[in-house]
Short mmCIF file of C-alpha atoms in Angstrom, two decimals:
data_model
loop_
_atom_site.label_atom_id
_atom_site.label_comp_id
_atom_site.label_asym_id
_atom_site.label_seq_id
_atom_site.Cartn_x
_atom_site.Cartn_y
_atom_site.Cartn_z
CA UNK K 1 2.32 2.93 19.58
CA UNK K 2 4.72 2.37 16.85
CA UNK K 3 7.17 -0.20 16.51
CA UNK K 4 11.05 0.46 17.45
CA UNK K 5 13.80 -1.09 15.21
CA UNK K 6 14.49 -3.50 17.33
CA UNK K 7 14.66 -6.87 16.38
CA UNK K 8 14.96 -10.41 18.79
CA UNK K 9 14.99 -13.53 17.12
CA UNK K 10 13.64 -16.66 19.01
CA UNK K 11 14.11 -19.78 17.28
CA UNK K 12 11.45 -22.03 19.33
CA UNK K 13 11.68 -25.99 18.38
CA UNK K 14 8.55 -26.39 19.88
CA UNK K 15 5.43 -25.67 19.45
CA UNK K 16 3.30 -22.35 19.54
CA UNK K 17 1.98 -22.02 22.70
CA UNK K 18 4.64 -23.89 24.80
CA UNK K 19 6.09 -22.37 27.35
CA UNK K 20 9.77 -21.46 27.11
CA UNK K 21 12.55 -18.71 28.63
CA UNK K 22 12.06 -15.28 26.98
CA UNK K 23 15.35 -13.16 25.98
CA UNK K 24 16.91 -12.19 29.73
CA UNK K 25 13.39 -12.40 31.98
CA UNK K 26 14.22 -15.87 33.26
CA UNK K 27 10.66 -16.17 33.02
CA UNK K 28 8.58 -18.73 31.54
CA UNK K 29 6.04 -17.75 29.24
CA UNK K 30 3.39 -19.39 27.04
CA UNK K 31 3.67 -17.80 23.47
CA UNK K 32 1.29 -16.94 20.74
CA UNK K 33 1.78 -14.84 17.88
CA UNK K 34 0.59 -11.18 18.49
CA UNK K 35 1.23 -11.85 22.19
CA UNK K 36 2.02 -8.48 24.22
CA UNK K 37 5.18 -9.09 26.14
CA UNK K 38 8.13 -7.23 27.90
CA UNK K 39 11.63 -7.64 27.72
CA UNK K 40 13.93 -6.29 30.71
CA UNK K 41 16.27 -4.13 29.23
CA UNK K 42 13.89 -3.54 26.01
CA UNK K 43 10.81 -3.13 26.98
CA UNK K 44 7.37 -3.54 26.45
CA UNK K 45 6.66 -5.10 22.53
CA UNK K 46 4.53 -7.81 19.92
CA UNK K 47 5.72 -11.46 19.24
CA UNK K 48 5.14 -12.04 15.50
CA UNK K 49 6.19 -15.22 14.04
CA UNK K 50 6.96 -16.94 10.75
CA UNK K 51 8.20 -20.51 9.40
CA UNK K 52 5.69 -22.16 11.34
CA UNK K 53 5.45 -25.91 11.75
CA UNK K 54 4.72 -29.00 13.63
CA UNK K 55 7.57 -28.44 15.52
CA UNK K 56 8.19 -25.13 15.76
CA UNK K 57 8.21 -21.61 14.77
CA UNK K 58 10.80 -18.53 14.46
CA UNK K 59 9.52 -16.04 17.00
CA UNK K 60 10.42 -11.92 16.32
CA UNK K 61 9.62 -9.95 19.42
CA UNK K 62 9.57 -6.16 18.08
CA UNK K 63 9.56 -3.58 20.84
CA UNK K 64 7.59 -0.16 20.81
CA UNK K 65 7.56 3.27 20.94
CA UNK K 66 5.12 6.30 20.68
CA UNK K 67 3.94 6.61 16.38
CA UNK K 68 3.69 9.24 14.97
CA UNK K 69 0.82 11.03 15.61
CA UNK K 70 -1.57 12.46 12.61
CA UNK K 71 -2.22 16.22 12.36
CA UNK K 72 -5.89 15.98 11.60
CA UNK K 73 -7.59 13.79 8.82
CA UNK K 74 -9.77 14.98 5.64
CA UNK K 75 -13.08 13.85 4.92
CA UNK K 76 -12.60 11.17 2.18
CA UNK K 77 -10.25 8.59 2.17
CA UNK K 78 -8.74 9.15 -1.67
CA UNK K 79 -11.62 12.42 -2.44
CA UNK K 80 -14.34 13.76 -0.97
CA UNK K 81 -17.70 13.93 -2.91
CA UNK K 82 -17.64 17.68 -2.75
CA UNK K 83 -14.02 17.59 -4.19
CA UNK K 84 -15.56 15.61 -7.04
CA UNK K 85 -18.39 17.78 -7.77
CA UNK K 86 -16.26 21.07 -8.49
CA UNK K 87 -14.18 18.90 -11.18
CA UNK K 88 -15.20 20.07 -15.00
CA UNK K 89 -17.47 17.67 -16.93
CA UNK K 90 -15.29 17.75 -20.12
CA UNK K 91 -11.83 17.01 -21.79
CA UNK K 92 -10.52 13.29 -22.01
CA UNK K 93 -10.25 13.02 -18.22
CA UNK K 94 -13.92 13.00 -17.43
CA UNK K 95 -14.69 11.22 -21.06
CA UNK K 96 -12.76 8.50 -19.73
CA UNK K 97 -14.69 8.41 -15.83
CA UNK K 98 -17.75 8.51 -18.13
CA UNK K 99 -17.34 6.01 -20.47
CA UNK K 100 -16.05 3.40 -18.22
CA UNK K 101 -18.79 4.50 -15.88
CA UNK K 102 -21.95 3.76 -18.70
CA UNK K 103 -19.70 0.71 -20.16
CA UNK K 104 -19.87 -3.38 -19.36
CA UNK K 105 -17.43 -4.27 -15.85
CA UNK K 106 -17.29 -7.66 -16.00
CA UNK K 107 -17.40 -9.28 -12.86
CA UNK K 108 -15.80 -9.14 -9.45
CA UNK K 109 -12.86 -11.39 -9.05
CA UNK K 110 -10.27 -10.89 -6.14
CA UNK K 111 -8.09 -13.44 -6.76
CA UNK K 112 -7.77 -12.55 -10.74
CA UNK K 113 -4.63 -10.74 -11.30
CA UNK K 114 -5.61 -8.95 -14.21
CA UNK K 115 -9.14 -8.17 -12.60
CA UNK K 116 -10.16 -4.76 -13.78
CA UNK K 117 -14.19 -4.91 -12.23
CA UNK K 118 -12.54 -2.79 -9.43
CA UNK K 119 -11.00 0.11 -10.95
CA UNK K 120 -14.32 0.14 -12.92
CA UNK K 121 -16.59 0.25 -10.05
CA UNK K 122 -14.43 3.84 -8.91
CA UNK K 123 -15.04 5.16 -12.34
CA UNK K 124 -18.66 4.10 -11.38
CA UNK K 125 -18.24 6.23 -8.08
CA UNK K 126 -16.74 8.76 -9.63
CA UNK K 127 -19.97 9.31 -11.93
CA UNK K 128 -22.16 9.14 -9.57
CA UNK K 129 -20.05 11.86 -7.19
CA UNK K 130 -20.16 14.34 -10.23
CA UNK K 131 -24.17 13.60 -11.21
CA UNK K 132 -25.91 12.48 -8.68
CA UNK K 133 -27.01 9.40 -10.72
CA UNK K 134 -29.34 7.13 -8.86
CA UNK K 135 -29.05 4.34 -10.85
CA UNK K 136 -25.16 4.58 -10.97
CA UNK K 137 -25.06 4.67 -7.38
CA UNK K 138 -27.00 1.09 -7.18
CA UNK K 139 -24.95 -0.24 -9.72
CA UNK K 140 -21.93 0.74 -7.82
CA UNK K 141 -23.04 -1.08 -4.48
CA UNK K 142 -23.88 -4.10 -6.20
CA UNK K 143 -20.53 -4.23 -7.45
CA UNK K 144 -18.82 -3.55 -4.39
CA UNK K 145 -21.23 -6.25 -2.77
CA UNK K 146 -20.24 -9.05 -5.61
CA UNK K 147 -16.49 -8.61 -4.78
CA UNK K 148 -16.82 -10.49 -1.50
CA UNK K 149 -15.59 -13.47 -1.03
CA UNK K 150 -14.15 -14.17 -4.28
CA UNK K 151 -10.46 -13.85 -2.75
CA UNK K 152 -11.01 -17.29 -1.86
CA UNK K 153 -8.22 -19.45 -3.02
CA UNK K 154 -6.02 -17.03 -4.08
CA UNK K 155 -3.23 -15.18 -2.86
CA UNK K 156 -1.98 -11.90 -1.44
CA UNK K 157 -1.23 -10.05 -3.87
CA UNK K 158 -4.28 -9.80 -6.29
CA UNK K 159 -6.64 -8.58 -3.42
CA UNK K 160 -4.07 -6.03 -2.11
CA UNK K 161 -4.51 -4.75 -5.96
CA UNK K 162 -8.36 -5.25 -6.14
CA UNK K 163 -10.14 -4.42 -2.85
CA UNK K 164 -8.48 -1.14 -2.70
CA UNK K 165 -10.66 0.14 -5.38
CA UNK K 166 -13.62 -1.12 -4.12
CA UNK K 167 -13.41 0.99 -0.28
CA UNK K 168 -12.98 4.12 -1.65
CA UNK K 169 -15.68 3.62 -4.33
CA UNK K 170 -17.92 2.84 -1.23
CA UNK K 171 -16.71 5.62 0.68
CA UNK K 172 -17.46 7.80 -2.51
CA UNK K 173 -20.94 6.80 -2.51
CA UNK K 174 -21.96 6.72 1.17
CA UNK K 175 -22.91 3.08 1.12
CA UNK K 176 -23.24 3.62 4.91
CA UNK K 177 -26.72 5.63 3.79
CA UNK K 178 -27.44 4.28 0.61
CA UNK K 179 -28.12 0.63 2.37
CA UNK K 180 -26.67 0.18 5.95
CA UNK K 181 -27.20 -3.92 6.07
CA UNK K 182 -25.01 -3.93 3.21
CA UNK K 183 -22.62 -1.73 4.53
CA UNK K 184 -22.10 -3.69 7.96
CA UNK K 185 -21.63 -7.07 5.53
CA UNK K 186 -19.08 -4.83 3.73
CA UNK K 187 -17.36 -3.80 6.78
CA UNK K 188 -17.72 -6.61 8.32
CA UNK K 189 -16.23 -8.88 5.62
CA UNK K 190 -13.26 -5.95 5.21
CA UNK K 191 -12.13 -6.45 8.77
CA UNK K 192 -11.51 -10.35 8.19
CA UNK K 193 -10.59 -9.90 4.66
CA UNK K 194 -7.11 -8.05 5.72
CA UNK K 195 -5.90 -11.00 8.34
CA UNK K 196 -7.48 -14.02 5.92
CA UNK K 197 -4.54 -16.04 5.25
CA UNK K 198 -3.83 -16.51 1.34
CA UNK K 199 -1.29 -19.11 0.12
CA UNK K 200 0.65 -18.41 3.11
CA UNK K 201 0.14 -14.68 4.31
CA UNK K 202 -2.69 -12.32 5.38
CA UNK K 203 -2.85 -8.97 3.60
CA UNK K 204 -1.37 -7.72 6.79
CA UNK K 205 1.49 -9.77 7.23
CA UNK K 206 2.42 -8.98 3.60
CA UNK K 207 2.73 -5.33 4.01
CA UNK K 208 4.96 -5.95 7.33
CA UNK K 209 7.03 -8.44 5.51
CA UNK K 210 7.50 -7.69 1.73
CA UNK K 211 9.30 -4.27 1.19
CA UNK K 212 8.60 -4.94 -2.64
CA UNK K 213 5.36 -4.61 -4.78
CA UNK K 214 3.48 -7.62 -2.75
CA UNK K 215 3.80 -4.69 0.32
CA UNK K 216 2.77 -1.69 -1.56
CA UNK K 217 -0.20 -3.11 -2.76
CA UNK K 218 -0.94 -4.64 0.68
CA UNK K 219 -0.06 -1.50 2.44
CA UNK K 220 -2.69 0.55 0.35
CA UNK K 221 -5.68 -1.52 0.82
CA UNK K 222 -4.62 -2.17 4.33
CA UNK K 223 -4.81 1.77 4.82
CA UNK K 224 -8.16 2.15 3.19
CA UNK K 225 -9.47 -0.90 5.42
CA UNK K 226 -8.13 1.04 8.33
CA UNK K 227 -9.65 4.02 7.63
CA UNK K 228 -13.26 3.26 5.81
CA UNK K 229 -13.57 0.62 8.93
CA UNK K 230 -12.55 3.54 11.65
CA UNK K 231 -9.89 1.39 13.25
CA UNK K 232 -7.19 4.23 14.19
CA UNK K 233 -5.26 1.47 15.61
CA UNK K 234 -4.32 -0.55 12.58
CA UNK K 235 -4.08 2.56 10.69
CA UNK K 236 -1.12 3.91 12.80
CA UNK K 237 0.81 0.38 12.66
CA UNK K 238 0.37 0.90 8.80
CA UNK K 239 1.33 4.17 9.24
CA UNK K 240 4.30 3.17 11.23
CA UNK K 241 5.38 0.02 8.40
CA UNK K 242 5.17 2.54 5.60
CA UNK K 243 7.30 4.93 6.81
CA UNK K 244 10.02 2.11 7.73
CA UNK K 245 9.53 1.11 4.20
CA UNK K 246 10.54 4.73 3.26
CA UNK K 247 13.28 4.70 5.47
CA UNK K 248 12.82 5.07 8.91
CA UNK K 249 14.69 1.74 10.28
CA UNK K 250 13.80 3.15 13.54
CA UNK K 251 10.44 3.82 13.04
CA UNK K 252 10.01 -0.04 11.41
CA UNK K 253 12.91 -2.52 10.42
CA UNK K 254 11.27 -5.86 10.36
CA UNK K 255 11.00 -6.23 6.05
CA UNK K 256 12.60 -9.71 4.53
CA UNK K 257 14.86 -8.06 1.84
CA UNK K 258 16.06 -9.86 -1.26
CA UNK K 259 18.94 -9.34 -3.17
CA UNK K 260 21.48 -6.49 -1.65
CA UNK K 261 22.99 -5.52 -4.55
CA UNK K 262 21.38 -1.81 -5.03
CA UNK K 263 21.55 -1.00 -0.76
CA UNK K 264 23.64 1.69 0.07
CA UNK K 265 24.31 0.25 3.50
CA UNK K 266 23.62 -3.57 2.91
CA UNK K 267 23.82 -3.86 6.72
CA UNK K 268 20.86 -1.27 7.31
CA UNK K 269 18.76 -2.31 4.04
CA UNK K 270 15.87 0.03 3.28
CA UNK K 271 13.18 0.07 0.18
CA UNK K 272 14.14 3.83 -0.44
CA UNK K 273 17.99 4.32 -0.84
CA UNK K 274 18.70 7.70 1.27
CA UNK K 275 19.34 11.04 0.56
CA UNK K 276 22.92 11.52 -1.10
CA UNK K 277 23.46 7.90 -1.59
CA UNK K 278 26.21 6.98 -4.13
CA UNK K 279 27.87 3.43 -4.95
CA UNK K 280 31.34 3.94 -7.21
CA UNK K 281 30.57 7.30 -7.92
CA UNK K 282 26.90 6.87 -9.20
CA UNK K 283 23.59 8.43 -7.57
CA UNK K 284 22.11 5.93 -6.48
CA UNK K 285 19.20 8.43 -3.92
CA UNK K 286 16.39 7.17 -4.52
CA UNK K 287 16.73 3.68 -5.53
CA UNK K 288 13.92 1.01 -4.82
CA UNK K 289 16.79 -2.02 -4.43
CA UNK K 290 14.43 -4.93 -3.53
CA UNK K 291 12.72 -4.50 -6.97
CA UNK K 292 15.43 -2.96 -8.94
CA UNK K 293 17.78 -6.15 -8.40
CA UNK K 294 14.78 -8.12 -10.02
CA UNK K 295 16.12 -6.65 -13.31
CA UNK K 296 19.79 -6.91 -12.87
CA UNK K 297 22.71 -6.54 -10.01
CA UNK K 298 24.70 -3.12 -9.87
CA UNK K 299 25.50 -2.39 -13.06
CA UNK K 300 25.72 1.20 -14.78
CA UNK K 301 24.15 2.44 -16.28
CA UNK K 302 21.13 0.75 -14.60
CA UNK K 303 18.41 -1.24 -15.85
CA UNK K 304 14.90 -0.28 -16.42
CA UNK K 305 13.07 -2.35 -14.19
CA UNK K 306 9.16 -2.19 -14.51
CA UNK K 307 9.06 -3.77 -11.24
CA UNK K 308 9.91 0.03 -9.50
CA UNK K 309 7.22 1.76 -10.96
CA UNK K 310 4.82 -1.27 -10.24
CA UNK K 311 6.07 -0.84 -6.32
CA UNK K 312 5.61 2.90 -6.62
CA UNK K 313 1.91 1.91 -7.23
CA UNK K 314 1.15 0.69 -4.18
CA UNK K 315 3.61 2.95 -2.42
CA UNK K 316 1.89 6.55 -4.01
CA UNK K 317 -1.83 5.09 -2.88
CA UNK K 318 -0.61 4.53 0.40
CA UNK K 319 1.52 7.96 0.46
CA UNK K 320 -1.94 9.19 -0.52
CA UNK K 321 -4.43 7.75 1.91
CA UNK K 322 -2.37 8.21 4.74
CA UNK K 323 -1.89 12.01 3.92
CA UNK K 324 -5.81 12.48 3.66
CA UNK K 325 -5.82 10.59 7.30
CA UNK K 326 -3.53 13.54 8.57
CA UNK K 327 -0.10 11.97 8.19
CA UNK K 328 2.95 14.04 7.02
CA UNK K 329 4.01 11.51 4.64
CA UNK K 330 5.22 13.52 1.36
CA UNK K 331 8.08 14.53 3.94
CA UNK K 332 9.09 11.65 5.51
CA UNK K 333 12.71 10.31 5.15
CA UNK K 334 13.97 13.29 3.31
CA UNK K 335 10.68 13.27 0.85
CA UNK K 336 11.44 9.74 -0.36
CA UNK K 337 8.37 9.54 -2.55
CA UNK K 338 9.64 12.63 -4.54
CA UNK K 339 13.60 11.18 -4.73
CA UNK K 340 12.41 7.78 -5.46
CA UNK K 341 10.21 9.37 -9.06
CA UNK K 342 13.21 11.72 -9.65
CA UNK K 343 15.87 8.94 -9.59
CA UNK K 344 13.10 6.99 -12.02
CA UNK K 345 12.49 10.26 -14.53
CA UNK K 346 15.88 11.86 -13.87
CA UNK K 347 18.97 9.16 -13.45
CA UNK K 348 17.52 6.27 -15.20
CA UNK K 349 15.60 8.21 -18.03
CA UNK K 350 13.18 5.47 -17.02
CA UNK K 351 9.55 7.48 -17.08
CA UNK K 352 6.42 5.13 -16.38
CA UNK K 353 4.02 3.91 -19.36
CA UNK K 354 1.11 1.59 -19.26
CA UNK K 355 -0.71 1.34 -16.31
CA UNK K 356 1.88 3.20 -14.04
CA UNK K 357 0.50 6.19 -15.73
CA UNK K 358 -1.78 7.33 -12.80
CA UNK K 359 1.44 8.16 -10.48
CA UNK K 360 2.65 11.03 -11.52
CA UNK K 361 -0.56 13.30 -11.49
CA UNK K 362 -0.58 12.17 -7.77
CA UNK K 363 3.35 13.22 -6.96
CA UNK K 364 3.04 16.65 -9.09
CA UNK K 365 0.07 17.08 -6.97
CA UNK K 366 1.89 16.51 -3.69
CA UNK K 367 5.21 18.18 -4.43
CA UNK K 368 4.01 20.80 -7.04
CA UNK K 369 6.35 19.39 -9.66
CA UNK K 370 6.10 19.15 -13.05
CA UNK K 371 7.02 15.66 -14.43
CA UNK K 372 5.69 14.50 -17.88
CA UNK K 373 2.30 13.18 -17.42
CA UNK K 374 -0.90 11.76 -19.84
CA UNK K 375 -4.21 11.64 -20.00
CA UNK K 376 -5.91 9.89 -20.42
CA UNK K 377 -4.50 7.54 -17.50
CA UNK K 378 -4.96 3.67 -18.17
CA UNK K 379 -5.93 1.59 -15.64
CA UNK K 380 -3.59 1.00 -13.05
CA UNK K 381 -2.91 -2.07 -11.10
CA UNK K 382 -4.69 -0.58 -8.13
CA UNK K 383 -5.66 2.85 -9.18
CA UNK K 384 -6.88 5.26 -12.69
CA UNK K 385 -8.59 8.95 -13.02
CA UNK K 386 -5.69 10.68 -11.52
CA UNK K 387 -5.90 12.74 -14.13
CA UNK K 388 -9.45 14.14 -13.26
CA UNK K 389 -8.89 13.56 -9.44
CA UNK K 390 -5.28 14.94 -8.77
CA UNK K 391 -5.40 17.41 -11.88
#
């Protein structure tokens, strides 16, 4: 099921769990947050809630439909090991897999925000895909192993960046054979990891809620939790979010937006402007307005925002996971993935540096374009190697 853009507001001064009149039913109900319910006249849909106190709580029912339904899904979640192994040993791409690989990590830290241990322990995975190294393969599990728990205290947004890495590194080494008890602790930790509450929100409630670089990031580990875990359920919700967030109000519409000042329709606000959007005469397709207004209002010509490309992190990762899981997401909402880099590259003469560097290998793979890439990558916030995986 997917959720419809429909949106009912309850605001309940009283308690969760209190019974009270829902919408038009006449009917009492008790209330909890997740709660399936149906509305006459809307139908059958979740209660979610927010602002939650002693005395109260706002409570969104959100109504669904069918989601859309995945064509078939390929083995790996970001690569396959056999995908790995025909990739050439040589030129600065695989220098840089290797060298990270054999160097020092550091150590796992979740809640760091400028934690790279994770994007290390891929390199790691990557290695040991190519060679067949033993000893990186150990290495690599006790890595992933040391990463648990030590999202403890912080918030949201650094383990939406970090644990991302970590899933598909296990996926790439088959920690399922290499040591199953460690595997179910792995798993087992993942599925609690995703609703754990940090400084206010679960990794789940952030990618539902923030249509900015917080959700990105949370969308892309939430995706790789889905699918390393095998829960097809939470996958498809994700599924359903994302493509709201590139569009679709009617496939999701329940984002807290920011600033309207770069929404083509501020009444229908979206994280991807649509196709043929203008404002005064300007092209404005493309635009990521909750994180361009972090740089400046409308103003022309626009500002280069570093918060876009940051957004466009998370947002390729989970463009990319999802299409390995069978999902047609390179097309969705007029290819808003594709106008979202061109209005960066094209309009704004605004092309990513630093550690946004991975996302273009990824797009040109997708779309068979040709925008201005390097290599080596750096390490990303969530992500590196593109340029020996997506080459």
């Amino acid at each position: 099921m997917k959720r419809l853009g429909i949106l009912l507001t309850l605001l309940l001064l009283l308690p969760l769990g209190v019974s009270a009149a829902v919408m038009s039913t006449n009917t009492a109900v008790t209330l909890h947050p997740g709660d399936s319910v149906t509305i006459s006249t809307v139908g059958d849909g979740v209660l979610q809630y927010s602002n939650q106190s002693n005395t109260g709580a706002v409570i969104t029912f959100i109504a669904s439909t069918p989601q859309p339904t995945p064509s078939g899904s390929s083995s790996g979640i970001w690569i396959s090991r056999a995908e790995v192994q025909a990739l050439p040993m040589n030129g600065a791409a695989w220098d840089t897999v290797k060298s990270r690989a054999l160097g020092n990590w550091g150590t796992a830290n979740l809640k760091d925000l400028n934690s790279q241990h994770d994007v290390y322990t891929l390199g790691g995975a990557l290695y040991y895909a190519r060679t067949g190294d033993a000893a990186m393969r150990t290495k690599v599990a006790n890595a992933i192993m040391s990463s648990i728990g030590t999202e403890d205290g912080g918030r949201a947004l650094e383990p939406s960046r970090n644990i991302l890495s970590y899933v598909i590194a296990a996926d790439l080494i088959d920690l399922q054979a290499y040591d199953s008890n460690k595997n179910t602790t792995f798993k087992n930790w993942l599925t609690s990891v995703r609703n754990e509450v940090l400084d206010g929100k679960s990794i789940i409630q952030t990618h539902n809620q923030r249509p900015n670089n917080w959700g990105t990031h949370a969308g892309a580990t939430r995706v790789a939790i889905a699918r390393y875990i095998g829960d097809t359920t939470d996958l498809a919700a994700a599924a359903n979010v994302f493509k709201g967030w590139l569009g679709d109000r009617n496939a999701y519409n329940g984002f807290s937006f920011g600033d309207l000042a770069w929404q083509y329709d501020k009444t229908k606000p979206v994280a991807i402007n649509p196709k043929g959007a203008t404002r005064d005469g300007h092209n404005i397709d493309g635009v990521l307005p909750d994180d361009q207004r972090r740089g400046c209002g409308f103003t022309w010509p626009p500002c280069k925002e570093g918060y876009t490309w940051e957004a466009l992190q998370g947002a390729t990762v989970q463009a990319q996971l999802l299409s390995r899981a069978g999902y047609d997401v390179w097309n969705w909402s007029d290819k808003a993935m594709l106008r979202a880099v061109t209005w960066l590259y094209t309009v704004n003469s605004f092309k990513p540096e630093g550690d946004d560097l991975f996302i273009p290998w990824v797009i040109n793979k997708a779309y068979g374009t040709s925008f201005a890439t390097n290599s080596p990558v750096s390490i990303g916030k969530n992500m590196a190697y593109t340029d020996f995986t997506h080459k």
